[in-house]
Backbone as ProteinMPNN parsed JSONL, in Angstrom:
{"seq_chain_A": "MAKLYEIMNEIENFDFEIDEETGEILNFDALDRLQVARDVKIENLCLWVKNLKSDAEAYKAEKESFAKKQKQAENRATSLHNFIQTVLNGENFKTDRVTVSYRKSEAIELEDKICVPDKYFVPQEPKLDKTGLKKAIKAGEEFGGVHLVERQNMSIK", "coords_chain_A": {"N_chain_A": [[-29.929, -14.421, -6.521], [-29.542, -11.684, -8.698], [-26.629, -10.505, -10.479], [-24.8, -7.387, -10.186], [-24.092, -6.183, -12.666], [-25.913, -7.454, -14.305], [-28.352, -6.527, -13.333], [-28.041, -3.791, -13.884], [-27.988, -3.914, -16.656], [-30.594, -4.827, -17.16], [-32.047, -2.611, -16.25], [-31.161, -0.673, -18.056], [-32.187, -1.692, -20.46], [-34.894, -1.68, -20.073], [-38.28, -2.168, -20.771], [-41.001, -0.153, -20.982], [-44.347, -0.675, -20.097], [-47.171, 0.649, -21.3], [-50.417, 1.853, -20.661], [-52.619, 2.254, -23.202], [-54.959, 3.714, -23.262], [-55.081, 5.303, -20.888], [-52.491, 6.224, -20.572], [-50.938, 5.511, -18.528], [-48.148, 4.108, -16.765], [-47.697, 0.749, -16.616], [-45.932, -1.153, -15.589], [-44.303, 0.008, -13.651], [-43.611, -0.662, -11.027], [-41.95, -2.882, -11.357], [-39.64, -1.741, -12.475], [-38.937, -0.1, -10.341], [-38.363, -2.083, -8.406], [-36.091, -3.185, -9.573], [-34.32, -1.0, -9.415], [-34.132, -0.725, -6.644], [-32.952, -3.178, -6.037], [-30.508, -2.768, -7.336], [-29.465, -0.653, -5.777], [-29.185, -1.966, -3.318], [-27.251, -3.889, -3.978], [-25.063, -2.213, -4.609], [-24.709, -0.961, -2.123], [-23.986, -3.201, -0.559], [-21.588, -3.928, -1.82], [-20.05, -1.658, -1.23], [-19.96, -1.857, 1.564], [-18.477, -4.186, 1.754], [-16.044, -3.294, 0.714], [-15.382, -1.476, 2.749], [-15.022, -3.302, 4.89], [-12.838, -4.806, 3.928], [-10.87, -2.806, 3.823], [-10.694, -2.236, 6.52], [-9.739, -4.694, 7.469], [-7.246, -4.651, 6.187], [-6.037, -2.472, 7.498], [-5.866, -3.531, 10.08], [-4.093, -5.651, 9.594], [-1.884, -4.161, 8.834], [-1.323, -2.757, 11.213], [-0.652, -4.909, 12.837], [1.579, -5.834, 11.471], [3.28, -3.627, 11.808], [3.552, -3.748, 14.566], [4.902, -6.2, 14.85], [7.212, -5.528, 13.422], [8.289, -3.603, 15.086], [8.812, -5.175, 17.364], [10.661, -6.899, 16.202], [12.758, -5.108, 15.613], [13.443, -4.331, 18.223], [14.371, -6.783, 19.253], [16.553, -7.221, 17.552], [18.162, -4.985, 18.203], [18.651, -5.506, 20.906], [20.083, -7.922, 20.691], [22.358, -6.999, 19.318], [23.383, -5.234, 21.219], [23.947, -7.032, 23.351], [25.816, -8.642, 22.026], [27.906, -6.804, 21.587], [28.542, -6.285, 24.266], [29.456, -8.82, 25.141], [31.662, -9.045, 23.461], [33.254, -7.019, 24.475], [33.731, -7.982, 27.079], [35.075, -10.438, 26.582], [37.254, -9.557, 25.121], [38.758, -10.276, 22.773], [39.431, -12.894, 23.385], [39.064, -16.377, 22.822], [36.158, -18.443, 23.283], [34.539, -21.327, 24.494], [31.955, -23.727, 24.836], [29.893, -26.658, 25.34], [27.606, -25.904, 24.03], [27.988, -23.487, 22.735], [30.225, -21.481, 20.775], [32.719, -19.062, 20.657], [34.65, -17.251, 18.514], [37.285, -15.53, 16.733], [37.965, -13.799, 13.684], [39.984, -12.347, 11.173], [39.228, -9.465, 9.223], [38.753, -7.233, 6.431], [38.067, -3.815, 5.762], [36.887, -0.849, 4.129], [37.566, 2.404, 5.144], [36.319, 5.575, 4.862], [37.397, 8.792, 4.705], [37.161, 11.146, 3.223], [35.303, 11.771, 0.377], [36.204, 13.131, -1.814], [38.826, 12.524, -2.362], [38.75, 10.141, -3.718], [38.952, 8.629, -6.879], [36.748, 9.172, -9.741], [36.141, 6.829, -11.135], [35.639, 4.869, -9.278], [33.152, 5.224, -8.299], [29.757, 4.236, -8.316], [27.482, 4.572, -10.892], [24.136, 5.89, -10.708], [20.615, 5.728, -11.381], [18.827, 8.731, -11.946], [16.413, 10.044, -9.646], [13.07, 11.036, -9.749], [11.729, 13.922, -8.303], [8.71, 14.126, -7.475], [7.013, 15.54, -5.765], [8.279, 18.029, -5.403], [8.26, 18.848, -8.076], [5.511, 19.062, -8.548], [4.884, 21.194, -6.822], [6.338, 23.218, -8.094], [5.002, 23.416, -10.566], [2.483, 24.226, -9.683], [3.24, 26.698, -8.769], [3.507, 28.048, -11.075], [5.472, 27.444, -12.94], [6.489, 25.973, -16.057], [6.834, 22.897, -17.777], [7.897, 21.023, -20.508], [5.909, 18.356, -21.628], [5.084, 17.648, -19.113], [2.395, 17.523, -16.974], [-0.087, 18.659, -14.71], [-2.501, 16.685, -13.381], [-5.856, 16.497, -12.543], [-7.706, 14.384, -10.498], [-10.552, 12.299, -9.738], [-11.235, 10.901, -6.753], [-12.816, 8.252, -5.295], [-14.481, 7.91, -2.198], [-15.201, 5.741, 0.416], [-16.956, 5.441, 3.306]], "CA_chain_A": [[-30.008, -12.985, -6.726], [-28.818, -11.27, -9.906], [-25.39, -9.744, -10.322], [-25.003, -5.963, -10.417], [-24.062, -5.852, -14.092], [-27.159, -7.95, -14.884], [-29.397, -5.581, -12.932], [-27.811, -2.561, -14.648], [-28.388, -4.217, -18.029], [-32.049, -4.873, -17.174], [-32.539, -1.233, -16.123], [-30.87, -0.014, -19.337], [-33.036, -2.231, -21.532], [-36.249, -1.838, -19.535], [-39.381, -1.797, -21.67], [-42.167, 0.332, -20.256], [-45.658, -1.082, -20.588], [-48.023, 1.833, -21.113], [-51.829, 1.687, -20.98], [-52.86, 3.155, -24.325], [-56.122, 4.57, -22.999], [-54.826, 6.291, -19.823], [-51.107, 6.684, -20.623], [-50.324, 5.1, -17.259], [-47.1, 3.086, -16.855], [-48.235, -0.411, -15.921], [-44.886, -1.957, -14.931], [-43.393, 0.892, -12.913], [-43.144, -1.389, -9.837], [-40.835, -3.755, -11.767], [-38.465, -0.862, -12.587], [-38.605, 0.307, -8.974], [-37.699, -3.233, -7.763], [-34.737, -3.276, -10.15], [-33.493, 0.078, -8.859], [-33.888, -1.076, -5.237], [-31.968, -4.271, -6.06], [-29.242, -2.127, -7.704], [-28.977, 0.082, -4.604], [-28.77, -2.955, -2.317], [-25.977, -4.456, -4.445], [-24.011, -1.195, -4.448], [-24.475, -0.819, -0.689], [-23.244, -4.376, -0.103], [-20.213, -3.817, -2.324], [-19.38, -0.616, -0.438], [-19.704, -2.426, 2.896], [-17.388, -5.138, 1.579], [-14.833, -2.472, 0.597], [-15.058, -0.987, 4.095], [-14.49, -4.425, 5.663], [-11.505, -5.133, 3.428], [-9.962, -1.747, 4.269], [-10.521, -2.444, 7.959], [-8.828, -5.836, 7.592], [-5.908, -4.201, 5.766], [-5.511, -1.644, 8.595], [-5.51, -4.435, 11.178], [-2.866, -6.34, 9.181], [-0.807, -3.164, 8.864], [-0.997, -2.518, 12.619], [0.037, -6.112, 13.327], [2.892, -5.83, 10.826], [4.075, -2.603, 12.487], [3.85, -4.27, 15.895], [5.959, -7.201, 14.692], [8.435, -4.834, 13.0], [8.815, -2.974, 16.299], [9.379, -6.256, 18.178], [11.859, -7.358, 15.488], [13.811, -4.102, 15.817], [13.857, -4.435, 19.626], [15.172, -8.002, 19.402], [17.831, -6.993, 16.858], [18.956, -4.043, 19.01], [19.067, -6.209, 22.131], [21.124, -8.868, 20.283], [23.561, -6.212, 19.018], [23.891, -4.741, 22.493], [24.557, -8.16, 24.063], [26.997, -9.032, 21.247], [28.968, -5.835, 21.907], [28.93, -6.491, 25.664], [30.274, -10.049, 25.195], [32.932, -8.733, 22.803], [34.035, -6.22, 25.421], [34.116, -8.851, 28.194], [36.062, -11.424, 26.129], [38.436, -8.795, 24.698], [39.546, -11.028, 21.806], [39.674, -14.252, 23.869], [38.13, -17.395, 22.345], [35.345, -19.016, 24.346], [33.858, -22.501, 23.962], [31.272, -24.683, 25.709], [29.229, -27.658, 24.51], [26.475, -25.313, 23.306], [28.314, -22.242, 22.043], [31.638, -21.22, 20.52], [33.029, -17.695, 20.237], [35.998, -17.156, 17.96], [37.512, -14.294, 15.996], [38.68, -13.894, 12.424], [40.342, -11.031, 10.657], [38.533, -9.007, 8.025], [39.199, -5.929, 5.951], [36.984, -2.915, 5.374], [37.313, 0.482, 3.7], [37.09, 3.543, 5.922], [36.394, 6.728, 3.977], [37.432, 10.066, 5.423], [36.7, 12.195, 2.329], [34.989, 11.235, -0.947], [36.891, 13.913, -2.844], [40.105, 11.868, -2.64], [38.512, 8.913, -4.474], [38.702, 8.894, -8.305], [35.387, 8.948, -10.207], [35.924, 5.47, -11.642], [35.238, 3.989, -8.179], [31.774, 5.521, -7.926], [28.773, 3.493, -9.096], [26.432, 5.484, -11.368], [22.769, 5.518, -10.334], [19.54, 6.4, -12.103], [18.258, 9.869, -11.199], [15.064, 9.807, -9.14], [12.23, 12.206, -9.947], [11.1, 14.502, -7.119], [7.367, 14.476, -7.931], [6.447, 16.542, -4.862], [8.878, 19.304, -5.782], [7.785, 19.165, -9.418], [4.124, 19.48, -8.392], [4.911, 22.539, -6.228], [6.824, 24.141, -9.115], [3.928, 23.608, -11.541], [1.455, 25.033, -9.02], [3.784, 28.045, -8.629], [3.465, 28.704, -12.377], [6.515, 26.983, -13.853], [6.01, 25.052, -17.08], [7.803, 21.926, -18.253], [7.362, 20.3, -21.66], [5.589, 16.954, -21.39], [4.7, 17.428, -17.719], [1.107, 18.158, -16.722], [-0.745, 18.361, -13.439], [-3.791, 16.089, -13.703], [-6.784, 16.411, -11.413], [-8.444, 13.116, -10.532], [-11.635, 12.136, -8.772], [-11.025, 9.699, -5.945], [-14.015, 7.876, -4.569], [-14.261, 7.61, -0.785], [-16.273, 4.966, 1.053], [-16.773, 5.494, 4.756]], "C_chain_A": [[-29.107, -12.605, -7.904], [-27.562, -10.483, -9.556], [-25.645, -8.29, -10.695], [-25.025, -5.629, -11.906], [-25.326, -6.351, -14.798], [-28.327, -7.005, -14.567], [-29.277, -4.294, -13.741], [-28.252, -2.758, -16.097], [-29.918, -4.244, -18.154], [-32.65, -3.47, -17.082], [-32.345, -0.493, -17.449], [-31.841, -0.428, -20.429], [-34.494, -2.395, -21.101], [-37.278, -1.339, -20.544], [-40.58, -1.395, -20.823], [-43.435, -0.199, -20.923], [-46.626, 0.056, -20.264], [-49.458, 1.491, -21.54], [-52.172, 2.724, -22.042], [-54.022, 4.106, -24.075], [-55.798, 5.674, -22.004], [-53.419, 6.869, -19.883], [-50.324, 6.309, -19.365], [-49.264, 4.019, -17.521], [-47.536, 1.915, -15.989], [-47.176, -1.196, -15.141], [-43.857, -1.103, -14.19], [-42.825, 0.195, -11.678], [-41.953, -2.291, -10.175], [-39.548, -2.939, -11.888], [-37.996, -0.427, -11.202], [-37.886, -0.823, -8.242], [-36.274, -3.396, -8.278], [-33.813, -2.211, -9.562], [-33.187, -0.164, -7.385], [-32.836, -2.181, -5.161], [-30.581, -3.719, -6.399], [-28.639, -1.421, -6.486], [-28.477, -0.862, -3.517], [-27.424, -3.558, -2.698], [-24.836, -3.471, -4.234], [-23.678, -1.009, -2.976], [-23.642, -1.991, -0.16], [-21.8, -4.352, -0.582], [-19.414, -2.781, -1.531], [-19.042, -1.116, 0.965], [-18.547, -3.427, 2.839], [-16.062, -4.4, 1.469], [-14.407, -1.963, 1.97], [-14.449, -2.093, 4.959], [-13.072, -4.783, 5.235], [-10.479, -4.083, 3.859], [-9.677, -1.884, 5.763], [-9.559, -3.603, 8.223], [-7.398, -5.417, 7.256], [-5.266, -3.346, 6.86], [-5.069, -2.511, 9.771], [-4.218, -5.188, 10.849], [-1.67, -5.392, 9.248], [-0.362, -2.905, 10.304], [-0.225, -3.705, 13.195], [1.449, -6.181, 12.756], [3.813, -4.824, 11.51], [4.474, -3.06, 13.886], [4.978, -5.293, 15.831], [7.274, -6.556, 14.273], [9.101, -4.162, 14.201], [9.48, -4.029, 17.195], [10.659, -6.799, 17.54], [13.017, -6.401, 15.743], [14.34, -4.155, 17.254], [14.756, -5.652, 19.834], [16.536, -7.829, 18.729], [18.737, -6.056, 17.661], [19.489, -4.702, 20.278], [20.205, -7.19, 21.821], [22.433, -8.137, 19.992], [24.207, -5.713, 20.305], [24.595, -5.854, 23.274], [25.827, -8.643, 23.357], [28.168, -8.11, 21.583], [29.454, -5.997, 23.346], [29.846, -7.714, 25.796], [31.641, -9.793, 24.568], [33.841, -7.924, 23.732], [34.57, -7.096, 26.555], [35.223, -9.815, 27.768], [37.349, -10.769, 25.627], [39.351, -9.614, 23.772], [39.832, -12.476, 22.208], [38.63, -15.205, 23.297], [37.399, -17.999, 23.533], [34.576, -20.196, 23.754], [33.224, -23.304, 25.085], [30.645, -25.717, 24.777], [28.151, -27.028, 23.622], [26.818, -24.069, 22.5], [29.829, -22.114, 21.873], [31.787, -19.778, 20.063], [34.472, -17.693, 19.756], [36.094, -15.872, 17.15], [38.225, -14.6, 14.696], [38.954, -12.483, 11.941], [39.521, -10.731, 9.408], [39.078, -7.636, 7.644], [37.983, -5.116, 5.527], [37.582, -1.569, 4.977], [36.721, 1.504, 4.654], [37.344, 4.782, 5.085], [36.339, 8.005, 4.792], [36.862, 11.185, 4.557], [36.498, 11.631, 0.931], [35.792, 11.923, -2.05], [38.199, 13.242, -3.256], [39.954, 10.645, -3.541], [38.235, 9.26, -5.944], [37.28, 8.491, -8.713], [35.13, 7.511, -10.656], [35.497, 4.488, -10.551], [33.837, 4.299, -7.652], [30.836, 4.77, -8.862], [27.694, 4.478, -9.562], [25.042, 4.961, -10.997], [21.773, 6.32, -11.161], [19.064, 7.598, -11.284], [16.817, 9.569, -10.797], [14.281, 11.108, -9.222], [11.602, 12.642, -8.626], [9.714, 15.009, -7.53], [6.734, 15.558, -7.062], [6.973, 17.923, -5.216], [8.399, 19.778, -7.14], [6.342, 19.679, -9.363], [4.053, 20.899, -7.828], [5.342, 23.568, -7.27], [5.74, 24.436, -10.147], [2.825, 24.48, -10.948], [1.912, 26.481, -8.86], [3.855, 28.761, -9.978], [4.545, 28.278, -13.35], [5.915, 25.996, -14.847], [7.152, 24.172, -17.545], [7.166, 21.182, -19.423], [7.105, 18.841, -21.32], [5.207, 16.631, -19.963], [3.418, 18.212, -17.461], [0.602, 17.756, -15.348], [-2.156, 17.901, -13.772], [-4.625, 16.022, -12.443], [-7.61, 15.154, -11.557], [-9.571, 13.155, -9.518], [-11.398, 10.835, -8.045], [-12.264, 9.429, -5.113], [-13.649, 7.499, -3.128], [-15.468, 6.848, -0.249], [-16.002, 4.958, 2.543], [-17.925, 4.843, 5.453]], "O_chain_A": [[-28.023, -13.165, -8.064], [-27.455, -9.883, -8.486], [-26.586, -7.987, -11.428], [-25.885, -4.874, -12.359], [-25.767, -5.748, -15.777], [-29.169, -6.725, -15.421], [-30.276, -3.764, -14.227], [-28.832, -1.851, -16.695], [-30.473, -3.745, -19.134], [-33.639, -3.169, -17.749], [-33.238, 0.218, -17.91], [-32.269, 0.401, -21.232], [-35.238, -3.167, -21.705], [-37.161, -0.243, -21.092], [-41.106, -2.193, -20.048], [-43.572, -0.173, -22.147], [-46.861, 0.377, -19.099], [-49.692, 0.927, -22.609], [-52.033, 3.926, -21.814], [-54.05, 5.202, -24.634], [-56.169, 6.83, -22.208], [-53.174, 7.921, -19.292], [-49.188, 6.743, -19.173], [-49.442, 3.142, -18.367], [-47.724, 2.061, -14.782], [-47.495, -1.835, -14.139], [-42.681, -1.459, -14.117], [-41.673, 0.434, -11.316], [-41.045, -2.444, -9.359], [-38.486, -3.387, -11.455], [-36.797, -0.393, -10.928], [-36.91, -0.575, -7.534], [-35.361, -3.706, -7.512], [-32.656, -2.494, -9.248], [-32.092, 0.158, -6.924], [-31.936, -2.131, -4.323], [-29.586, -4.15, -5.817], [-27.452, -1.571, -6.198], [-27.465, -0.591, -2.87], [-26.553, -3.723, -1.844], [-23.771, -3.842, -3.741], [-22.507, -0.909, -2.61], [-22.698, -1.787, 0.603], [-20.89, -4.714, 0.164], [-18.248, -3.001, -1.204], [-17.966, -0.831, 1.49], [-17.738, -3.505, 3.764], [-15.065, -4.82, 2.057], [-13.227, -2.008, 2.319], [-13.478, -1.857, 5.678], [-12.208, -5.034, 6.074], [-9.352, -4.425, 4.219], [-8.55, -1.673, 6.21], [-8.681, -3.514, 9.081], [-6.456, -5.784, 7.957], [-4.07, -3.483, 7.122], [-4.03, -2.261, 10.382], [-3.351, -5.347, 11.708], [-0.581, -5.781, 9.668], [0.835, -2.841, 10.584], [0.734, -3.528, 13.945], [2.396, -6.538, 13.456], [4.981, -5.117, 11.764], [5.587, -2.797, 14.341], [5.898, -5.264, 16.648], [8.341, -6.983, 14.715], [10.327, -4.155, 14.317], [10.572, -3.807, 17.719], [11.621, -7.118, 18.238], [14.127, -6.832, 16.053], [15.545, -4.039, 17.477], [15.781, -5.563, 20.51], [17.556, -8.245, 19.278], [19.936, -6.304, 17.786], [20.634, -4.482, 20.672], [21.17, -7.287, 22.579], [23.503, -8.607, 20.38], [25.427, -5.763, 20.459], [25.694, -5.658, 23.793], [26.801, -9.011, 24.014], [29.281, -8.572, 21.833], [30.648, -5.863, 23.615], [30.876, -7.66, 26.469], [32.659, -10.262, 25.076], [35.055, -8.131, 23.76], [35.73, -6.966, 26.946], [36.199, -9.998, 28.495], [38.42, -11.371, 25.705], [40.567, -9.643, 23.963], [40.43, -13.214, 21.425], [37.442, -14.885, 23.284], [37.932, -18.064, 24.641], [34.027, -20.097, 22.657], [33.831, -23.54, 26.129], [30.842, -25.661, 23.563], [27.824, -27.574, 22.568], [26.022, -23.637, 21.666], [30.606, -22.574, 22.709], [31.06, -19.326, 19.178], [35.39, -18.077, 20.482], [35.086, -15.205, 16.912], [39.001, -15.551, 14.615], [38.228, -11.546, 12.272], [39.171, -11.629, 8.643], [39.765, -6.976, 8.425], [37.006, -5.653, 5.005], [38.661, -1.201, 5.442], [35.524, 1.478, 4.941], [38.47, 5.013, 4.646], [35.357, 8.27, 5.484], [36.168, 12.07, 5.058], [37.429, 11.068, 0.355], [36.024, 11.336, -3.107], [38.629, 13.389, -4.4], [40.95, 10.16, -4.079], [37.376, 10.096, -6.227], [36.682, 7.593, -8.118], [34.001, 7.031, -10.559], [35.04, 3.388, -10.861], [33.391, 3.701, -6.673], [31.092, 4.679, -10.062], [27.062, 5.141, -8.74], [24.804, 3.753, -10.975], [22.054, 7.442, -11.584], [18.912, 7.496, -10.067], [16.089, 8.909, -11.539], [14.771, 12.161, -8.813], [11.013, 11.828, -7.915], [9.558, 16.176, -7.891], [5.996, 16.403, -7.567], [6.203, 18.879, -5.319], [8.158, 20.969, -7.339], [5.997, 20.632, -10.062], [3.258, 21.715, -8.295], [4.783, 24.663, -7.331], [5.576, 25.584, -10.56], [2.294, 25.364, -11.621], [1.085, 27.392, -8.821], [4.217, 29.937, -10.037], [4.531, 28.719, -14.499], [4.965, 25.278, -14.534], [8.287, 24.626, -17.691], [6.014, 20.757, -19.332], [7.981, 18.162, -20.785], [5.023, 15.462, -19.624], [3.361, 19.418, -17.701], [0.842, 16.64, -14.887], [-2.924, 18.647, -14.38], [-4.164, 15.552, -11.403], [-8.157, 14.887, -12.627], [-9.55, 13.937, -8.567], [-11.365, 9.773, -8.666], [-12.701, 10.27, -4.329], [-12.631, 6.85, -2.883], [-16.612, 7.261, -0.439], [-14.942, 4.52, 2.988], [-17.952, 4.789, 6.683]]}, "name": "protein", "num_of_chains": 1, "seq": "MAKLYEIMNEIENFDFEIDEETGEILNFDALDRLQVARDVKIENLCLWVKNLKSDAEAYKAEKESFAKKQKQAENRATSLHNFIQTVLNGENFKTDRVTVSYRKSEAIELEDKICVPDKYFVPQEPKLDKTGLKKAIKAGEEFGGVHLVERQNMSIK"}
């Protein structure tokens, strides 16, 4: 079976055979077959898109399910870790299969950012609020070099 671009090319370059006496188109059935083949190809491509989107949704749902299970396991581990820490109260614990020990560490606790000099802050790139900008443009504000563009998005259902 021909590819869609080949069918489209054949339709574009179709030569009509016309009966000179009656003016009747003799090969109209051939053009009709090409257009039917084109429609079948487009339909099949659309069905393929629908299947791929369905697969993507199923993968997304599975990913979300695993992310939920991951979060539950992490929370449970943290809870049990805190419980064991409370029970041991700084005491070392050791068996053949597990060892619990403690080490000292240091961390910064910040009560108020104002007390910290600017040189200790890390500069970050500003992030554009596209949603807010879109609302402002729709409300009538104008910005040089910023335009609201309307697009056509195809939907296959």
